[in-house]
XYZ file of C-alpha atoms in Angstrom:
723
model
C 52.465 162.784 133.433
C 53.248 165.961 131.246
C 51.808 169.299 131.824
C 48.794 170.370 129.567
C 49.607 173.227 127.240
C 47.191 175.690 126.449
C 47.636 178.125 123.248
C 45.709 180.722 121.672
C 44.671 180.627 117.813
C 47.048 182.440 115.735
C 44.703 183.476 113.205
C 40.796 183.141 112.684
C 39.171 180.701 110.213
C 37.091 181.878 107.253
C 33.426 181.084 107.379
C 32.382 178.144 104.939
C 31.405 178.910 101.373
C 29.567 176.578 98.707
C 32.317 173.892 97.448
C 31.956 173.751 93.779
C 33.289 170.659 92.084
C 33.863 170.977 88.220
C 32.934 167.785 87.372
C 31.917 164.288 88.610
C 34.973 162.558 89.728
C 35.384 159.330 87.566
C 36.043 156.109 88.918
C 39.843 155.813 89.037
C 42.180 153.111 87.550
C 45.996 153.406 88.685
C 47.085 155.073 85.814
C 44.076 157.458 85.508
C 44.683 161.048 86.541
C 42.878 162.560 89.440
C 40.624 165.419 88.633
C 41.978 168.593 90.774
C 39.844 169.155 93.994
C 39.333 172.676 95.222
C 41.565 173.696 98.077
C 40.694 171.853 101.313
C 39.222 174.199 104.196
C 42.111 175.689 106.048
C 43.697 174.177 109.124
C 46.073 177.014 110.773
C 49.085 175.476 112.232
C 49.760 176.661 115.912
C 53.428 175.743 116.501
C 53.821 173.826 119.485
C 56.549 171.318 120.237
C 57.277 169.056 123.127
C 60.214 166.878 124.425
C 59.255 163.551 124.980
C 61.917 161.515 126.305
C 64.672 163.129 124.118
C 62.584 163.494 121.141
C 60.900 166.473 119.728
C 57.287 166.004 118.888
C 55.085 168.647 116.911
C 51.246 169.151 117.814
C 50.337 172.016 115.540
C 46.460 171.205 115.744
C 46.378 170.580 119.440
C 43.626 173.472 119.158
C 41.234 171.190 117.443
C 41.084 169.164 120.759
C 38.608 171.711 122.109
C 34.927 170.932 122.522
C 32.980 172.033 119.402
C 30.192 173.269 121.349
C 32.143 175.845 123.433
C 34.860 176.819 121.028
C 34.307 179.014 117.924
C 37.087 178.326 116.018
C 36.717 174.599 116.186
C 33.154 174.896 115.506
C 34.191 177.115 112.299
C 36.662 174.549 110.739
C 33.776 171.732 111.487
C 31.285 173.671 109.658
C 33.911 174.376 106.620
C 34.881 170.784 106.707
C 31.373 169.415 106.668
C 30.501 171.776 103.988
C 33.238 170.550 101.622
C 32.687 166.810 102.234
C 28.896 167.075 101.876
C 29.180 168.862 98.389
C 31.861 166.249 97.355
C 29.585 163.124 98.568
C 26.523 164.551 97.026
C 27.821 164.400 93.499
C 28.781 160.591 93.800
C 27.206 158.484 91.069
C 27.000 155.568 93.322
C 25.468 156.962 96.367
C 21.500 156.852 95.268
C 21.587 153.449 94.730
C 23.373 152.338 97.729
C 21.262 154.408 99.960
C 17.982 152.828 98.334
C 19.412 149.451 98.645
C 20.564 150.123 102.425
C 16.875 151.348 102.988
C 15.097 148.306 101.678
C 17.486 145.942 103.622
C 17.115 147.534 107.009
C 13.406 148.078 106.706
C 12.232 144.491 108.486
C 10.425 144.144 111.678
C 13.049 143.579 114.489
C 12.488 141.965 118.050
C 15.025 142.615 120.848
C 15.803 139.652 123.577
C 12.545 139.672 125.790
C 12.793 139.531 129.559
C 10.198 138.133 131.844
C 9.322 139.735 135.013
C 6.088 138.682 136.826
C 3.378 137.924 134.617
C 4.669 139.922 131.840
C 7.387 140.103 128.963
C 9.278 143.180 128.093
C 10.971 143.591 124.543
C 12.283 146.022 122.198
C 10.336 146.168 118.955
C 10.835 148.149 115.461
C 8.359 148.055 112.556
C 11.768 148.289 110.410
C 12.229 152.184 109.724
C 11.711 153.411 112.870
C 14.520 155.777 114.229
C 14.462 154.259 117.618
C 12.873 151.331 118.534
C 9.970 151.023 121.196
C 9.625 148.761 124.155
C 6.691 146.576 124.591
C 4.936 144.629 127.063
C 2.819 141.894 126.860
C 1.217 139.010 129.107
C 3.856 136.316 129.616
C 1.235 133.800 128.424
C 0.348 135.321 125.143
C 0.419 133.168 122.156
C 3.414 133.722 119.551
C 2.272 136.836 117.428
C 0.605 138.757 120.081
C 1.458 142.272 119.527
C 2.591 143.889 122.810
C 1.375 147.381 124.115
C 4.020 150.113 123.759
C 5.175 151.056 127.157
C 7.858 153.524 125.942
C 8.276 155.119 122.377
C 11.587 157.265 122.201
C 10.591 158.587 118.513
C 8.759 160.798 120.606
C 11.306 162.158 122.681
C 13.467 164.289 120.381
C 12.401 165.808 116.775
C 15.691 164.449 115.220
C 15.094 161.082 116.642
C 18.694 161.125 118.483
C 17.362 160.623 121.914
C 17.329 156.839 122.479
C 16.276 154.206 124.855
C 19.443 152.572 126.307
C 19.012 150.087 129.144
C 15.938 149.077 130.964
C 15.164 146.505 133.565
C 11.574 145.525 135.250
C 11.364 145.082 138.891
C 10.853 141.553 140.155
C 7.237 141.735 140.060
C 7.089 143.219 136.876
C 5.261 146.367 138.005
C 7.955 149.188 137.756
C 10.530 149.420 135.000
C 13.693 151.547 135.388
C 15.369 152.831 131.916
C 18.263 154.902 131.033
C 17.926 157.708 128.113
C 20.620 158.625 126.020
C 20.647 161.765 124.207
C 22.654 162.747 121.116
C 24.766 159.667 121.225
C 26.846 160.733 124.704
C 27.986 158.024 127.272
C 26.081 159.867 130.080
C 22.800 158.589 130.752
C 19.700 159.784 132.698
C 17.737 157.096 134.390
C 13.957 157.110 134.765
C 10.859 155.185 136.074
C 7.525 153.959 134.404
C 4.814 152.282 136.012
C 4.156 149.298 133.734
C -0.081 148.862 134.200
C -0.680 152.258 133.349
C 2.361 153.572 131.622
C 2.566 156.718 133.732
C 6.070 158.193 134.689
C 7.478 158.168 137.941
C 9.194 161.772 139.370
C 12.493 160.081 140.085
C 15.407 160.803 137.876
C 18.865 159.941 138.285
C 21.446 162.035 136.373
C 25.346 161.722 135.666
C 24.999 157.791 135.103
C 27.647 156.700 132.933
C 29.035 152.755 132.287
C 26.449 151.450 134.824
C 23.700 148.882 135.066
C 20.353 148.715 136.532
C 19.911 146.354 139.431
C 16.654 146.132 141.281
C 16.856 145.541 144.729
C 13.303 144.050 145.248
C 10.556 146.222 143.597
C 11.030 149.587 145.046
C 15.003 150.173 144.957
C 17.440 150.130 142.414
C 21.375 149.964 142.299
C 23.245 152.043 139.862
C 26.628 153.713 139.285
C 27.499 157.202 138.811
C 30.315 159.833 138.548
C 30.121 163.394 140.314
C 28.397 166.011 138.329
C 31.327 167.327 136.199
C 32.442 171.013 135.985
C 30.495 173.372 133.694
C 31.685 172.810 130.207
C 33.723 169.609 130.914
C 31.127 167.319 130.654
C 32.571 165.673 127.065
C 35.888 166.064 127.588
C 36.942 165.328 131.593
C 38.423 162.398 132.697
C 36.201 160.170 134.750
C 37.361 159.294 138.323
C 35.548 157.993 141.312
C 32.665 155.936 140.245
C 30.663 155.144 143.240
C 27.657 152.494 143.562
C 24.490 154.142 144.587
C 21.009 152.881 146.183
C 17.851 154.954 145.231
C 14.656 154.059 146.589
C 11.841 155.120 144.936
C 9.867 158.121 145.722
C 12.919 159.836 147.243
C 15.154 162.564 145.420
C 18.580 161.483 144.209
C 20.143 163.671 146.714
C 18.943 161.247 149.438
C 20.583 158.382 147.527
C 22.912 156.008 149.833
C 26.429 155.348 148.633
C 26.921 151.660 148.902
C 30.512 151.145 147.451
C 33.424 153.622 146.316
C 37.186 153.528 146.601
C 38.297 156.928 146.996
C 41.921 155.888 147.827
C 41.661 154.146 144.108
C 39.869 156.877 142.062
C 40.582 154.969 138.739
C 38.728 152.068 139.630
C 35.063 151.825 138.242
C 32.459 149.649 139.862
C 29.299 147.943 139.012
C 26.577 146.291 141.004
C 24.426 142.955 140.432
C 21.564 141.678 142.603
C 21.302 137.674 142.553
C 18.033 136.647 140.980
C 17.019 135.386 144.539
C 17.487 138.779 145.871
C 19.910 137.247 148.331
C 23.127 138.849 147.423
C 24.725 142.083 146.142
C 27.570 141.663 143.998
C 30.030 144.430 142.986
C 32.797 143.960 140.420
C 35.285 146.574 140.232
C 38.179 147.387 137.475
C 40.419 149.975 136.516
C 40.613 149.673 132.858
C 39.735 147.589 129.912
C 41.617 144.284 131.303
C 39.517 141.678 131.823
C 40.574 141.472 135.513
C 38.548 142.825 138.655
C 37.887 142.512 142.187
C 34.617 141.332 143.573
C 32.628 142.485 146.659
C 29.600 140.960 148.059
C 26.901 141.923 150.273
C 24.108 139.710 152.291
C 20.507 141.356 151.763
C 18.276 141.061 154.637
C 14.659 142.037 154.383
C 15.568 144.470 151.537
C 18.437 145.918 153.582
C 22.020 145.793 152.293
C 24.444 144.192 154.807
C 28.316 144.622 155.332
C 30.375 144.618 152.203
C 33.103 142.268 152.272
C 35.913 141.419 149.742
C 35.576 137.844 147.817
C 38.194 138.668 145.294
C 40.330 141.187 146.586
C 42.898 141.668 143.934
C 43.148 142.632 140.475
C 44.787 139.249 139.087
C 42.200 137.491 137.067
C 38.664 137.702 135.355
C 35.834 137.095 137.770
C 32.444 137.724 135.918
C 29.287 137.071 137.982
C 26.621 134.949 136.351
C 24.116 134.520 139.027
C 23.407 132.965 142.374
C 20.748 130.285 144.311
C 20.758 130.850 147.977
C 24.163 130.925 149.120
C 25.790 129.877 145.879
C 27.369 132.106 143.419
C 28.553 131.001 139.884
C 31.150 133.000 137.975
C 32.832 132.591 134.762
C 36.525 132.905 135.677
C 40.180 133.456 134.340
C 41.934 132.578 137.363
C 44.710 130.029 136.162
C 42.402 129.555 132.889
C 43.408 131.782 130.057
C 40.341 130.127 127.996
C 38.020 130.667 131.221
C 36.207 128.085 133.459
C 33.007 128.181 135.551
C 33.575 128.380 139.356
C 30.768 128.033 141.979
C 31.390 130.024 145.140
C 29.687 128.628 148.612
C 29.099 131.521 151.024
C 27.157 129.521 153.251
C 30.193 128.717 155.840
C 32.563 131.004 157.780
C 34.880 131.349 154.566
C 33.817 131.204 151.224
C 34.333 127.638 149.512
C 35.940 127.761 145.843
C 34.949 124.951 143.206
C 35.672 124.545 139.603
C 32.300 123.055 138.153
C 33.299 123.609 134.169
C 37.099 123.374 133.867
C 38.893 125.337 131.074
C 38.087 123.775 127.590
C 39.842 124.026 124.220
C 37.547 126.973 123.356
C 37.144 130.579 124.576
C 34.285 130.613 127.106
C 32.787 134.008 126.239
C 29.555 134.139 128.655
C 27.690 132.093 130.768
C 23.666 132.254 132.052
C 21.554 130.462 134.333
C 17.887 129.360 133.456
C 15.993 126.578 135.070
C 18.326 124.163 136.744
C 20.941 124.478 134.275
C 24.366 126.457 133.306
C 24.138 127.729 129.318
C 27.618 128.324 128.367
C 28.458 130.261 125.254
C 31.975 129.200 123.597
C 33.654 130.790 120.806
C 35.115 127.987 118.255
C 37.316 129.593 115.475
C 35.398 132.334 115.987
C 31.515 131.221 115.845
C 29.469 130.510 118.696
C 28.799 127.285 120.343
C 26.414 127.064 123.487
C 26.613 123.974 125.654
C 24.229 122.874 128.673
C 25.646 121.849 132.249
C 23.607 121.031 135.293
C 24.551 123.561 138.272
C 27.114 121.084 139.613
C 28.786 120.946 136.049
C 27.864 117.846 134.650
C 27.383 117.921 130.498
C 23.647 118.122 129.432
C 24.053 118.449 125.556
C 24.633 121.385 123.042
C 22.016 124.198 122.427
C 20.546 123.828 118.798
C 21.456 126.759 117.104
C 19.980 127.545 113.402
C 23.671 127.690 111.762
C 26.879 129.149 111.764
C 26.767 132.492 113.557
C 26.851 134.173 117.094
C 24.539 133.270 119.909
C 24.199 136.284 122.617
C 22.339 137.378 125.636
C 20.549 134.603 127.720
C 17.742 135.734 129.194
C 16.447 133.590 132.044
C 16.567 133.069 135.790
C 17.375 129.909 137.848
C 14.020 128.120 138.188
C 12.585 129.559 135.275
C 10.950 127.313 132.726
C 11.208 129.733 129.950
C 14.466 131.350 128.553
C 15.625 133.315 125.316
C 18.609 134.198 123.623
C 19.373 135.888 120.182
C 20.946 134.492 117.227
C 22.608 136.173 114.164
C 24.910 135.799 111.196
C 26.199 137.786 108.231
C 22.917 136.710 106.431
C 20.866 136.447 109.250
C 19.408 139.255 111.317
C 19.392 138.960 115.117
C 16.164 136.513 115.805
C 15.052 135.801 119.306
C 15.002 131.980 119.769
C 12.761 130.590 122.554
C 15.056 127.844 124.855
C 13.668 125.227 127.132
C 16.044 124.874 129.728
C 14.869 121.427 130.351
C 15.687 120.213 126.880
C 18.146 122.673 125.429
C 15.618 123.068 122.165
C 15.587 126.152 120.485
C 12.278 127.448 118.474
C 12.126 130.927 116.868
C 10.174 133.193 119.318
C 8.942 135.599 116.675
C 9.778 135.038 113.055
C 11.770 137.407 111.323
C 10.504 138.349 107.599
C 13.306 139.430 105.423
C 13.688 141.453 102.438
C 16.048 139.459 101.035
C 16.816 135.556 100.665
C 19.915 134.538 102.630
C 20.166 131.628 100.226
C 21.406 134.047 97.817
C 24.558 134.194 99.601
C 27.727 132.189 100.560
C 29.852 132.509 103.578
C 32.915 130.932 103.990
C 35.946 130.857 106.270
C 39.648 130.815 105.480
C 42.898 130.659 107.609
C 45.632 132.983 106.139
C 49.259 133.616 107.240
C 50.052 136.510 108.954
C 53.735 138.114 108.688
C 55.196 135.756 111.506
C 53.433 132.564 110.229
C 50.336 132.987 112.590
C 47.133 131.522 111.054
C 44.344 133.729 111.166
C 40.825 133.113 110.854
C 38.629 135.113 108.246
C 35.322 135.318 107.009
C 34.307 136.130 103.339
C 30.588 136.693 102.027
C 29.323 137.151 98.785
C 26.440 136.749 96.458
C 26.313 133.118 95.046
C 26.073 134.666 91.548
C 29.056 136.951 91.756
C 31.817 136.181 89.193
C 35.457 136.937 89.243
C 37.536 139.385 91.586
C 35.230 141.732 93.473
C 35.704 145.034 94.914
C 36.088 144.094 98.655
C 35.690 145.795 102.044
C 37.788 144.458 104.584
C 36.714 145.044 108.235
C 38.795 144.456 111.198
C 39.216 145.598 114.856
C 41.821 143.539 117.032
C 41.698 144.930 120.414
C 40.507 144.780 123.892
C 39.823 141.039 124.096
C 36.690 141.680 121.803
C 35.698 138.595 119.517
C 34.034 139.477 116.092
C 31.828 136.528 115.358
C 29.476 136.670 112.801
C 26.662 138.949 113.036
C 24.168 140.890 110.739
C 24.661 144.346 109.498
C 22.439 145.815 106.913
C 25.150 148.449 105.940
C 27.853 145.314 104.989
C 24.911 143.547 103.492
C 24.257 146.856 101.184
C 28.015 146.346 99.944
C 27.608 142.564 99.404
C 24.104 142.901 97.479
C 25.564 145.557 95.522
C 27.764 143.310 93.912
C 30.834 143.463 96.425
C 32.454 141.071 98.786
C 33.087 141.650 102.370
C 35.729 140.194 104.508
C 36.057 140.114 108.406
C 39.338 139.472 109.852
C 39.679 137.914 113.304
C 42.912 139.729 114.329
C 44.933 138.976 117.080
C 44.154 141.583 120.199
C 40.734 140.427 120.045
C 39.057 137.429 122.210
C 38.531 134.737 119.372
C 40.903 132.336 121.107
C 41.321 133.637 124.939
C 43.700 135.682 126.587
C 46.848 134.657 124.666
C 45.387 135.816 121.332
C 44.651 139.246 123.120
C 47.930 139.435 124.357
C 49.591 138.938 120.999
C 48.052 142.044 119.976
C 48.219 144.619 122.357
C 50.966 146.942 124.049
C 54.284 146.258 122.522
C 52.759 143.458 120.319
C 50.078 145.916 118.814
C 52.158 145.592 115.514
C 50.746 142.435 115.039
C 47.323 143.685 115.134
C 48.433 145.496 111.876
C 50.710 142.775 110.114
C 47.248 140.371 110.601
C 45.343 142.925 108.567
C 47.853 143.847 105.897
C 48.227 140.043 105.394
C 44.616 140.011 104.910
C 44.439 142.405 102.368
C 47.326 140.425 100.637
C 45.860 137.428 100.764
C 42.396 138.772 99.524
C 44.158 140.079 96.418
C 46.710 137.003 95.772
C 43.842 134.620 95.901
C 41.436 136.506 93.234
C 38.718 137.542 95.765
C 39.340 141.394 94.883
C 41.541 143.009 92.089
C 44.769 144.546 92.965
C 42.880 148.127 93.051
C 39.680 147.164 94.444
C 40.134 147.050 98.330
C 38.647 149.018 100.671
C 39.082 149.000 104.491
C 36.721 150.068 107.451
C 37.007 149.873 111.197
C 35.725 151.727 114.184
C 36.911 152.884 117.324
C 39.942 150.754 118.163
C 39.270 149.626 114.342
C 39.563 153.362 113.537
C 43.150 153.303 114.945
C 43.844 150.285 112.978
C 42.918 151.824 109.702
C 45.062 154.735 110.100
C 47.550 152.799 111.251
C 48.047 150.398 108.434
C 47.029 153.010 106.004
C 50.362 154.973 106.960
C 52.341 151.816 106.869
C 50.817 150.257 103.514
C 49.289 153.228 101.328
C 50.003 151.341 98.315
C 47.671 148.093 99.015
C 44.455 149.936 99.574
C 42.376 151.946 97.089
C 40.005 153.748 99.855
C 39.721 153.786 103.429
C 37.532 154.707 106.096
C 38.453 155.080 109.757
C 35.483 155.813 112.027
C 35.606 157.521 115.333
C 39.087 156.362 115.714
C 41.841 156.833 118.413
C 44.286 158.828 116.307
C 46.650 160.491 118.637
C 48.199 157.465 120.615
C 50.464 160.261 122.707
C 47.429 161.984 124.376
C 44.486 159.379 124.063
C 44.364 159.023 127.858
C 43.951 162.567 128.373
C 40.060 162.649 127.793
C 36.658 161.088 129.047
C 37.109 157.063 128.959
C 40.490 157.120 127.524
C 42.492 156.534 130.432
C 40.877 152.911 130.695
C 42.616 152.213 127.467
C 46.086 151.899 128.830
C 45.517 148.155 129.440
C 45.676 147.634 125.611
C 47.718 150.548 124.550
C 50.279 151.146 127.355
C 51.154 154.176 129.184
C 51.870 157.442 127.168
C 53.911 158.682 130.159
C 56.198 155.697 130.260
C 58.980 155.890 127.856
C 59.091 152.076 126.806
C 55.050 152.274 126.061
C 55.620 155.929 124.315
C 58.056 154.738 121.929
C 55.870 151.897 120.968
C 52.916 154.339 120.612
C 55.113 156.733 118.835
C 55.726 154.145 116.112
C 52.167 153.582 114.964
C 50.167 156.585 116.045
C 48.292 157.653 113.055
C 48.353 161.345 113.562
C 52.129 161.288 113.911
C 53.101 159.082 111.103
C 51.164 160.564 107.996
C 53.857 160.131 105.135
C 54.466 163.117 103.081
C 55.785 162.140 99.517
C 53.696 158.906 99.219
C 50.449 158.304 97.231
C 47.770 157.699 99.848
C 44.430 156.009 98.982
C 41.404 157.856 99.262
C 40.254 158.173 102.765
C 36.842 159.331 104.308
C 37.208 159.899 108.102
C 33.982 159.570 110.096
C 33.262 161.121 113.634
C 30.698 162.859 115.628
C 30.034 165.942 117.503
C 29.068 164.250 120.715
C 31.314 161.677 120.919
C 32.429 161.718 124.243
C 34.332 158.046 124.396
C 36.774 158.784 121.528
C 36.543 162.755 121.496
C 36.420 164.040 117.718
C 39.708 165.671 118.478
C 41.092 162.639 117.581
C 39.848 162.651 113.955
C 40.062 166.479 113.656
C 43.910 166.686 114.048
C 44.462 163.605 112.179
C 42.345 164.709 108.917
C 44.376 168.400 109.449
C 47.477 166.167 109.028
C 46.009 164.403 106.012
C 44.952 167.355 104.201
C 48.238 169.333 105.137
C 50.548 166.404 104.040
C 51.627 166.045 100.186
C 50.091 162.628 99.870
C 48.736 162.568 96.172
C 45.608 163.631 94.457
C 42.753 161.351 95.838
C 40.457 162.936 98.591
C 41.216 163.079 102.058
C 37.744 164.231 103.716
C 36.288 164.266 107.057
C 32.287 163.549 107.719
C 31.100 164.850 111.003
C 27.665 163.618 112.168
C 25.807 166.159 114.458
C 23.584 165.239 117.466
C 25.463 161.632 117.601
C 28.231 160.107 119.481
C 30.219 156.792 119.236
C 27.924 154.717 117.573
C 25.071 153.522 119.966
C 21.595 155.164 119.749
C 22.136 156.817 116.400
C 18.894 157.050 114.646
C 17.865 154.834 111.579
C 17.979 157.750 109.104
C 21.142 158.876 110.409
C 22.551 155.215 109.829
C 21.191 155.012 106.326
C 22.736 158.246 105.257
C 26.106 157.756 106.708
C 26.386 154.055 105.014
C 25.479 155.661 101.966
C 27.864 158.413 102.021
C 30.505 155.823 103.261
C 29.902 153.266 100.925
C 29.644 155.587 98.075
C 32.865 156.763 98.596
C 34.496 153.272 99.026
C 32.727 152.305 95.976
C 33.877 154.979 93.863
C 37.506 154.394 94.534
C 37.620 150.341 94.134
C 35.115 150.199 91.006
C 32.099 148.984 92.393
C 29.090 149.835 90.450
C 25.892 148.830 92.366
C 23.722 146.085 90.610
C 20.264 147.287 89.198
């Protein structure tokens, strides 16, 4: 690992002054002249050249990696860029109509997936335009339509609406609730507790929690994962090591918590704890990165006390995801010898564990499994669409779960022996809807109806399979209004990484674009998990270029097949998808008219230096290894901006509290864009305040950001929002 260099700024930045645009920039065709923009805010270059494996690499904007909260020069740069971008976006003629449509489309009553504990049902609820959803509770036997009592209302926690309810879990008897609070979009969480009957908060509070579940041990103790408190000023940038599973007993201070599991000899490993529904076993899964491989340790619980922790799966060789347990039998989703995954039952009643495959690998990728009643419910991905199958606990097929259509089923909520269960279903034209599931019959009915502000019948969804550069067939969904005519300005979205499958889901933002008269396309790129481990492996490490080729081929197909006009293609992606947008824009700037990389990983030579970045080496490779470094160097967005080539209009988006992909990635990339000779179209950055990588963002910020981004993309693709 190369040494980190610290350099002082060569010169201070001037404070931002109001930016004046001489005219409203028109929608441009290829042969139209671009109106001149005022000069971009200054991004001083501080000479810094490093030798990597015999190649000299310049990084003149390294200073922009510093934390905006503590570095005055970065803060001034952010202020200047924000003022410039805000002035530009404010005068876009498409913005007002898109903001109005987004606000209307998101203004519908929403219900989260219920959880039954004791005599109560807990669920999140939003009336439509609440910045944060409330957590409600009602009797388990209440009829449909019964309004629950407000137990937690995050809208009262912060004036700006940027403090959110993250995870929550009720105790086994339903009398207490543990919940985690997310402030300003950060990955850090604070865990608190509340009494369900009276809504009164408990004094207990757990800090420095990150990447953790909340697992009750009975009704008076909680298992959770946390890191050591970071050094002063390093909370939002320092790497995270030595995560530990702790046991907290209610009524005691956090300082009295007991460590349950840690691996100080393996500081990169992260650990998460679960408890079987009957409370008999603690199951701890551990991993080092984002690869779906992990170890498993178990401990028997006797009279509320955790016994010795022993290794069940000691090696990082395959995926083992805990499902649930009944007595001494535990069920797992396993990738051991099964790239598309299988269901394995482990019997712990004897002197040595006994492993039995109860549901073997099928032709479709097994995404998740839950137990409700006396059945396993397995969610498979078939050509990027959900299919849920039922099996008895021995693996005997018991039919398919009825779903409302083509879409995504997720989050089975139920326990062994329960007579009731729930799952969530969504599609491109159907917001997430809670379905009540009868475990005995596998039949579903809507738990609470969702009343929409649009008619899903007005839209059409089709799936196509197009050839990538090497001939691989890649699935892609295309969504349009049924009354749309001719080639349409099209928004193409992709991700392609970390074994994440993008199945159809509802987005009020994407629906805003579609209902305004555009087309939306989702390409299921290699690197994702749509077709199991092989599909993932084909798009990572030294094969990452396949992801970019897949996305470029999607754009070419949309143009060649008349979905979008030649100069009507916009592209968007977030996080790893932001990297995707930056890379393909460098490689094929001629193909796209506008691009918006969101919270992207843009410096592929230093991504592992900050917060969670070290986990990503499984997908990207190790920058300190020469073979990996050379692959990363070839596509790193920050290092491959090409002067002398006309680029599309680009609006980079990030947030000041993003401690997942630190904003320095986007800051440096923007400075490189604005300094290079890449044409006359604008290359801007939008920096959200009191927000992070995406989760917890209040509704008003979501509406504003969508209006800004889509107005920008619409402007340069020719989309005029319909009345």
